[in-house]
GROMACS .gro file of C-alpha atoms in nm:
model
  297
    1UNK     CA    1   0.000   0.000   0.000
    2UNK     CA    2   0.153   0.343  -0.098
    3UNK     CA    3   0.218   0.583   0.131
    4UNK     CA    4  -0.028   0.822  -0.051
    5UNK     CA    5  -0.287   0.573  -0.015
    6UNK     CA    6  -0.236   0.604   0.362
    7UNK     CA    7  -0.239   0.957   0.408
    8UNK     CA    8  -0.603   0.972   0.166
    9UNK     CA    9  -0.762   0.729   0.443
   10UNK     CA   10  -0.620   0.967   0.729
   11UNK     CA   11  -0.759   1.263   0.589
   12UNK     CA   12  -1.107   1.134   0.517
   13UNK     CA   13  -1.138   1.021   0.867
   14UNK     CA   14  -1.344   1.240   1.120
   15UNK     CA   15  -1.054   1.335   1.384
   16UNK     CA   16  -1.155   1.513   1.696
   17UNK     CA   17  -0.910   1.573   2.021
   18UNK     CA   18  -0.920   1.757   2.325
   19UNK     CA   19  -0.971   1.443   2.526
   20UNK     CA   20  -0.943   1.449   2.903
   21UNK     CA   21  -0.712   1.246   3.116
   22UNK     CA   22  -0.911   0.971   3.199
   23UNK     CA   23  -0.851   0.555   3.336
   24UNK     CA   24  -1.136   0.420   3.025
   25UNK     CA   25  -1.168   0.660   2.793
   26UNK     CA   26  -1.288   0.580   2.419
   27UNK     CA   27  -1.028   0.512   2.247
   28UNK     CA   28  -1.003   0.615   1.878
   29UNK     CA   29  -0.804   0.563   1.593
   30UNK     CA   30  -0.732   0.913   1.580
   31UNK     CA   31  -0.609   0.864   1.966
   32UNK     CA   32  -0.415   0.594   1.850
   33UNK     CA   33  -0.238   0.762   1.588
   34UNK     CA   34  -0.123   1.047   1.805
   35UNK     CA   35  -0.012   0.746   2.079
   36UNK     CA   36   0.197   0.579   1.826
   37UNK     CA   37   0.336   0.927   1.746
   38UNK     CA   38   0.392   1.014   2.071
   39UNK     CA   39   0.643   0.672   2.082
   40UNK     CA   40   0.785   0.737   1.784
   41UNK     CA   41   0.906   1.113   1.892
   42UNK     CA   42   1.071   0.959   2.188
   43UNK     CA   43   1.274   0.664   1.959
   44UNK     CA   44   1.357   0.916   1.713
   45UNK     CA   45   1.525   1.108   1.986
   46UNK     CA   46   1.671   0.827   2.165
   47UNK     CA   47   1.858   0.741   1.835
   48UNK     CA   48   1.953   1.068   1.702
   49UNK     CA   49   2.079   1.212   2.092
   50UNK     CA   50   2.292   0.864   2.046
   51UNK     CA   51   2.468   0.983   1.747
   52UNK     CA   52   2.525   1.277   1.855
   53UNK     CA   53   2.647   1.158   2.169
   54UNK     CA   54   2.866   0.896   2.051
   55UNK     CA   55   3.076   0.874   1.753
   56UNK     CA   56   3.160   0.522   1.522
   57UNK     CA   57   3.485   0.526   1.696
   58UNK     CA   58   3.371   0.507   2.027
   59UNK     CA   59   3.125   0.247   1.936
   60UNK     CA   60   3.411   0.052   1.829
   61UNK     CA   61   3.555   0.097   2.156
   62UNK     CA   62   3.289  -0.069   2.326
   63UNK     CA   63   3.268  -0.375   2.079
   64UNK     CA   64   3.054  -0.236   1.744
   65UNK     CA   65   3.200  -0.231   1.467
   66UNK     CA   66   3.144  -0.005   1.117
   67UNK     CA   67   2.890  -0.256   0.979
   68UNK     CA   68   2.655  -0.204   1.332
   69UNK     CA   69   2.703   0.175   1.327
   70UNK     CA   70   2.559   0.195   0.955
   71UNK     CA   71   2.260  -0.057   1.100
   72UNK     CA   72   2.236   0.208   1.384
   73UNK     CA   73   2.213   0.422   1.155
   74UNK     CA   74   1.972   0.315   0.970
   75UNK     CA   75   1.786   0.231   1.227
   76UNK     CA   76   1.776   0.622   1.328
   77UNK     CA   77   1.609   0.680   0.966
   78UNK     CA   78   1.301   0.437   0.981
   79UNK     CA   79   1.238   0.568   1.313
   80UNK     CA   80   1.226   0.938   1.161
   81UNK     CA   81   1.039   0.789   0.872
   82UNK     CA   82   0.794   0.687   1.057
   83UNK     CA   83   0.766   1.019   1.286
   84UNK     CA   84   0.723   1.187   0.948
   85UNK     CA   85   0.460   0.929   0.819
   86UNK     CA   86   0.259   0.947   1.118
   87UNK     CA   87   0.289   1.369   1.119
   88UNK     CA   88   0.172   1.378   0.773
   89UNK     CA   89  -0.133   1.167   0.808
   90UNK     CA   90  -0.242   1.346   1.103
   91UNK     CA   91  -0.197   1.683   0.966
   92UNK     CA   92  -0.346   1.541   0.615
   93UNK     CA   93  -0.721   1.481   0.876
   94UNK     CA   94  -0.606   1.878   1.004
   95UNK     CA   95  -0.538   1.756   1.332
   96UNK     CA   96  -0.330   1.897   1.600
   97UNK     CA   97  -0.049   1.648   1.534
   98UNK     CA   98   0.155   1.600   1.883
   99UNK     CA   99   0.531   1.751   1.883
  100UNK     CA  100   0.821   1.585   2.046
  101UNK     CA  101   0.895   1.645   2.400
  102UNK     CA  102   1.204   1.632   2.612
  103UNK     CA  103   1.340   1.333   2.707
  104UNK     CA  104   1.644   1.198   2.909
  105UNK     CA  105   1.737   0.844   2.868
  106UNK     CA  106   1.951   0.647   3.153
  107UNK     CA  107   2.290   0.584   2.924
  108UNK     CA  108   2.637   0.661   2.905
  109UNK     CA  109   2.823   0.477   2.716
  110UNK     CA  110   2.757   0.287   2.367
  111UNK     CA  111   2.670  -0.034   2.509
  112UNK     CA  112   2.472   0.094   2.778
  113UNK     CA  113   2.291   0.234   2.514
  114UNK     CA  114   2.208  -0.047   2.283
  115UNK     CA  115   2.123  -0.228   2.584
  116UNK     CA  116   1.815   0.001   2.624
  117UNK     CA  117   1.762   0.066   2.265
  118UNK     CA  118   1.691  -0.327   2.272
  119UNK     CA  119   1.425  -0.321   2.537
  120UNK     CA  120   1.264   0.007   2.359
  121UNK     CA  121   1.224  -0.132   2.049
  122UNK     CA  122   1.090  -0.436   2.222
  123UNK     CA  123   0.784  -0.159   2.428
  124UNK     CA  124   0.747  -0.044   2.067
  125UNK     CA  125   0.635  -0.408   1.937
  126UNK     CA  126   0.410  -0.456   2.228
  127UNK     CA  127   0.289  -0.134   2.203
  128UNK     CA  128   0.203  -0.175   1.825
  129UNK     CA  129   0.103  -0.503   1.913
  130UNK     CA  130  -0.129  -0.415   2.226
  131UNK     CA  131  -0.319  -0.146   1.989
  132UNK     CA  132  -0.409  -0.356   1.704
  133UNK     CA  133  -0.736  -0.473   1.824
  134UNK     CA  134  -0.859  -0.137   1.903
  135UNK     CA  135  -0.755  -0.010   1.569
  136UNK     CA  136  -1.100  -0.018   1.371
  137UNK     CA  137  -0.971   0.113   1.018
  138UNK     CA  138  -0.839  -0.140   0.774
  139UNK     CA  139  -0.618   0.068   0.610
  140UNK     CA  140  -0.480   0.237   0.957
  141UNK     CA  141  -0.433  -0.128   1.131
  142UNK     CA  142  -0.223  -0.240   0.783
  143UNK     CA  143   0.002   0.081   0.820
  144UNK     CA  144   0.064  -0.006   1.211
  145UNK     CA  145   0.141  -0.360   1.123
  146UNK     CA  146   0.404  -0.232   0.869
  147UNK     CA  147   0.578  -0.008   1.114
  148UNK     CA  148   0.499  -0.337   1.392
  149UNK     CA  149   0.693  -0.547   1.164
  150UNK     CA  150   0.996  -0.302   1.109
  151UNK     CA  151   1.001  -0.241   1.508
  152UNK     CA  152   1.043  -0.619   1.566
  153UNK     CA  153   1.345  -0.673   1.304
  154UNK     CA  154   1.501  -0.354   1.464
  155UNK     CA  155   1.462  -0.584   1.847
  156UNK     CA  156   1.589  -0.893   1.675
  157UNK     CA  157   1.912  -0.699   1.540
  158UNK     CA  158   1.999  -0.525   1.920
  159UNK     CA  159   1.918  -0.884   2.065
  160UNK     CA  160   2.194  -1.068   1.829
  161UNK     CA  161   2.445  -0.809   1.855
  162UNK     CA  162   2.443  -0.872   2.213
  163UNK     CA  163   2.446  -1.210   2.189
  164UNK     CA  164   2.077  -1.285   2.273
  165UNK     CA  165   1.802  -1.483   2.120
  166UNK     CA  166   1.662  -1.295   1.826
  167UNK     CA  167   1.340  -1.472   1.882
  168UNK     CA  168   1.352  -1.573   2.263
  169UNK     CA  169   0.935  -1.653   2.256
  170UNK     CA  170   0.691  -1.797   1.935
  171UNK     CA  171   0.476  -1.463   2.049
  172UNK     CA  172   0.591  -1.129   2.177
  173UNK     CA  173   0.402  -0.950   2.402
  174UNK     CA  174   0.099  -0.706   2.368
  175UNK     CA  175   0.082  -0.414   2.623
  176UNK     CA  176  -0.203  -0.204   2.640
  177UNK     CA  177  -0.207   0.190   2.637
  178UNK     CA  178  -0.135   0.319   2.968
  179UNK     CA  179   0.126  -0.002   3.023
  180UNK     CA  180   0.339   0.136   2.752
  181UNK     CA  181   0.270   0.482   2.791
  182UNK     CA  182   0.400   0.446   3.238
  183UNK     CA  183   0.663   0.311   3.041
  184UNK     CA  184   0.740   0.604   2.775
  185UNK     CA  185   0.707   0.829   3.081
  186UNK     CA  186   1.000   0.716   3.231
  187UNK     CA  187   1.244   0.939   2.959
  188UNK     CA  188   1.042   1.227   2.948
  189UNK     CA  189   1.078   1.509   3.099
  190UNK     CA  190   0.845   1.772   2.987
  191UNK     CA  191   0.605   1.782   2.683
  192UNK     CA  192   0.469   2.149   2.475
  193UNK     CA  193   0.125   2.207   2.631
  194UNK     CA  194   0.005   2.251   2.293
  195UNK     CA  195   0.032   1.856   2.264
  196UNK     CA  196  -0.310   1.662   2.254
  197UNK     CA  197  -0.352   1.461   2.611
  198UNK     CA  198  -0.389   1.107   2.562
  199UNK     CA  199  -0.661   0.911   2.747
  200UNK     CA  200  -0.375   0.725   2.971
  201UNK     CA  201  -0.270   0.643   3.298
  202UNK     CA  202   0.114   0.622   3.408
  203UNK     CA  203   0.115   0.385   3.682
  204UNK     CA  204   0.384   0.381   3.985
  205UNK     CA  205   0.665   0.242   3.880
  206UNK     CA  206   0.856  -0.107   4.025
  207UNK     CA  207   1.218  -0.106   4.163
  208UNK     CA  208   1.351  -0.458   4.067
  209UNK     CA  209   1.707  -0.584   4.217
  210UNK     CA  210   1.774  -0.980   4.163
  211UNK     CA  211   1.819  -1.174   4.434
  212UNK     CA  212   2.133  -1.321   4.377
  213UNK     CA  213   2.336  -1.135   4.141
  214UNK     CA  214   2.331  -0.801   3.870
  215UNK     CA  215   2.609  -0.901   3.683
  216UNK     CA  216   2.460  -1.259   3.541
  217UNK     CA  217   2.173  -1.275   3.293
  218UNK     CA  218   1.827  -1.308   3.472
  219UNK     CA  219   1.705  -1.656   3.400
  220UNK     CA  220   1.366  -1.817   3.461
  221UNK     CA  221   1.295  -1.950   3.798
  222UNK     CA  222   1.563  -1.698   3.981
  223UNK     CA  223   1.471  -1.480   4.260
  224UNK     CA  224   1.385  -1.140   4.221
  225UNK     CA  225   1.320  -0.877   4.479
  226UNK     CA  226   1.072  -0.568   4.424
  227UNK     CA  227   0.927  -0.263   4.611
  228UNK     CA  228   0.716   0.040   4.485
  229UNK     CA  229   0.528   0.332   4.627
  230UNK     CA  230   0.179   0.193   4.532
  231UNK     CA  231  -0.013   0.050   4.842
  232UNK     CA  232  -0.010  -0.320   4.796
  233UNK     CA  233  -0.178  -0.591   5.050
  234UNK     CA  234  -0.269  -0.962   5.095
  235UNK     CA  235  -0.502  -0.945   4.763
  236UNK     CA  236  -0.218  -0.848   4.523
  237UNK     CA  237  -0.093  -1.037   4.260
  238UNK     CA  238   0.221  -0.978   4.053
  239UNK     CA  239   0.156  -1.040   3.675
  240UNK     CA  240   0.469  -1.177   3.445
  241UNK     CA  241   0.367  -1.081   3.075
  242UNK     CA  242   0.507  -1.310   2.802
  243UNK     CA  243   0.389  -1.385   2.450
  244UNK     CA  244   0.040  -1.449   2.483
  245UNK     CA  245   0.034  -1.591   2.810
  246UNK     CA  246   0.000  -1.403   3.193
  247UNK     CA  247   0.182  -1.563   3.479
  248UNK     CA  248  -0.023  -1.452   3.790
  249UNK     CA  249   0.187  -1.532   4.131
  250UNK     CA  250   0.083  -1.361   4.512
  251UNK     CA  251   0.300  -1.129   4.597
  252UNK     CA  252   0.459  -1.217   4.931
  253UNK     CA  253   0.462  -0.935   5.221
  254UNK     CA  254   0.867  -0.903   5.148
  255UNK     CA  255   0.824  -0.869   4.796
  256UNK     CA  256   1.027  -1.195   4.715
  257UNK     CA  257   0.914  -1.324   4.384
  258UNK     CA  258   1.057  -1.648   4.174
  259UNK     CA  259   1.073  -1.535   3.769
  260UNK     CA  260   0.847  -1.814   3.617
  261UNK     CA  261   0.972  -2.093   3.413
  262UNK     CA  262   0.754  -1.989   3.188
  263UNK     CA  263   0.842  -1.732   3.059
  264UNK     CA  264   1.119  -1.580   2.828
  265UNK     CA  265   1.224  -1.286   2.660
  266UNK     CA  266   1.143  -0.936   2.728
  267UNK     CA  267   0.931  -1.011   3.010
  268UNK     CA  268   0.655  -0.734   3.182
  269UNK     CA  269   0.612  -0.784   3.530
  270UNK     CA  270   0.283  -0.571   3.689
  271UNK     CA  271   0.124  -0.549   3.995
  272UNK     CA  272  -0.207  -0.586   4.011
  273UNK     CA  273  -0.572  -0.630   4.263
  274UNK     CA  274  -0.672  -0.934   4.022
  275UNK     CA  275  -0.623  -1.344   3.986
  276UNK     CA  276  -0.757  -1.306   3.659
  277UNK     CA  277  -0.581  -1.255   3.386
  278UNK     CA  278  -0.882  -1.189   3.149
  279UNK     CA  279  -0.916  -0.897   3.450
  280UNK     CA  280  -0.597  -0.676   3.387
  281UNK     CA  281  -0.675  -0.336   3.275
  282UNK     CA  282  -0.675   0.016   3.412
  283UNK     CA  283  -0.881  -0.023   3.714
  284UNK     CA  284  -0.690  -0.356   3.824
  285UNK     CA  285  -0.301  -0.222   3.778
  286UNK     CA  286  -0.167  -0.110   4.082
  287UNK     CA  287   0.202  -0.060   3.968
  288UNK     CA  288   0.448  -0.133   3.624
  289UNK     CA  289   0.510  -0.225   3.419
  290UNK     CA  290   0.882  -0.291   3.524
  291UNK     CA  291   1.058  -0.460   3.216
  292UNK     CA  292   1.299  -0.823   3.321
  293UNK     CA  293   1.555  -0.971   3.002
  294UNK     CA  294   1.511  -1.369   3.113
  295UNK     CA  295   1.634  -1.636   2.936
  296UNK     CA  296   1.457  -1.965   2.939
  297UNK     CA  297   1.550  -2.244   3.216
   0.00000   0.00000   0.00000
């Protein structure tokens, strides 16, 4: 489908904003388009702060060499492609098309860097991923899929440079709006107030620290250790997200918890009031999500 043909559909659709900050809000595919904007503003930034930060020589310091920094850049490109695909539709229905924000992103040095750029490509699968079913155009869901598709060779690249599964799971992970979004929220730091709000919730965040040591890859059925500021009790249940499937385990009063041996990957881990997975949403997260690497037992 050509990119004109995209930008027609956006502009025939009926796009209103000015929607309030609220936990179950209708969600739109106009909302959606400025969401997915909204994530790709912060990768394209992530990416282009990186090469500015760091040149191909230091990357080669730290173990990349030429052939990765022309990926990385490349990399930067689809992600700007995609800002400017998303812009144009947006502004092609005359909306308000949300601008970049400030950001600050926990790195400093090359591989600390790809290390994250990893697990944000992986949000931006599950974010694509977690929308899909809400998206109610045809034409709109096919254009998400094609940027979905792009986001998850971009993972599978970080993952083998640092010698990690490509494909740890047969399913990655959707993650619904406000999941990704108290995820997003993390790296910014302030947003224009001309920007339309987004219907979302950014939950309390969880501290993670493993149990035994920081230095060795996470696997499944290690210890982990968590606390947060959200007020958690008897009835709360932490929530391991993997592929398709929810891990549900009661979380002890010390906030011991064993990783699952079921699951892999780029795992989420939430908090929630539920013992139903069919249950998580909005009014059942407490806190999260908090992102775990794990490699299968």
């Amino acid at each position: 489908m050509k990119f004109s043909v995209i930008i027609a559909a956006f502009a025939a659709a009926s796009v209103t904003f000015g929607i309030p900050l609220v936990k179950r809000a209708h969600i739109t595919d106009a909302v959606i388009l400025q969401y997915a904007l909204t994530l790709e503003h912060l990768e394209d930034a992530f990416y282009h702060q990186a090469l500015q930060n760091f040149t191909e020589y230091e990357f080669a310091q730290d173990g990349f060499d030429s052939s990765f920094y022309a990926q990385l850049q490349s990399i930067a490109a689809d992600e700007h492609a995609h800002v400017e695909f998303l812009t144009a539709g947006l502004e092609a229905a005359g909306a308000n098309a949300t601008k970049p924000c400030n950001y600050s992103f926990p790195y400093t040095t090359p591989r600390e860097f790809v290390a994250l750029a990893r697990v944000v490509e992986g949000l931006g699968v599950s974010a694509y991923l977690g929308a899909a079913s809400s998206i109610a155009n045809a034409q709109y869901l096919t254009a998400a899929g094609s940027i979905l598709t792009v986001e998850a060779r971009h993972n599978a690249f970080l993952n083998t440079e640092l010698f990690d599964n490509p494909a740890p799971t047969p399913f990655d992970t959707p993650l619904g709006f406000s999941e990704v979004y108290s995820v997003a929220a993390n790296f910014i730091t302030g947003c224009p107030p001309s920007n339309p709000t987004l219907p979302v919730t950014a939950f309390p965040s969880i501290n993670v620290t493993y149990a035994n040591s920081t230095t060795k890859p996470l696997v499944a059925g290690s210890k982990v250790n968590i606390t947060t500021e959200a007020t958690t009790n008897s009835s709360t249940y932490a929530a391991f997200l993997s592929g398709l499937d929810t891990e549900l385990v009661a979380l002890p009063s010390n906030g011991s918890l064993t990783v699952p041996k079921t699951v892999a990957g780029q795992v989420y881990l939430l908090l929630v009031n539920t013992n139903n997975a069919t249950k998580i949403n909005d009014e059942t997260v407490i806190a999260g999500p908090a992102i775990l690497k794990v490699e299968a037992a």
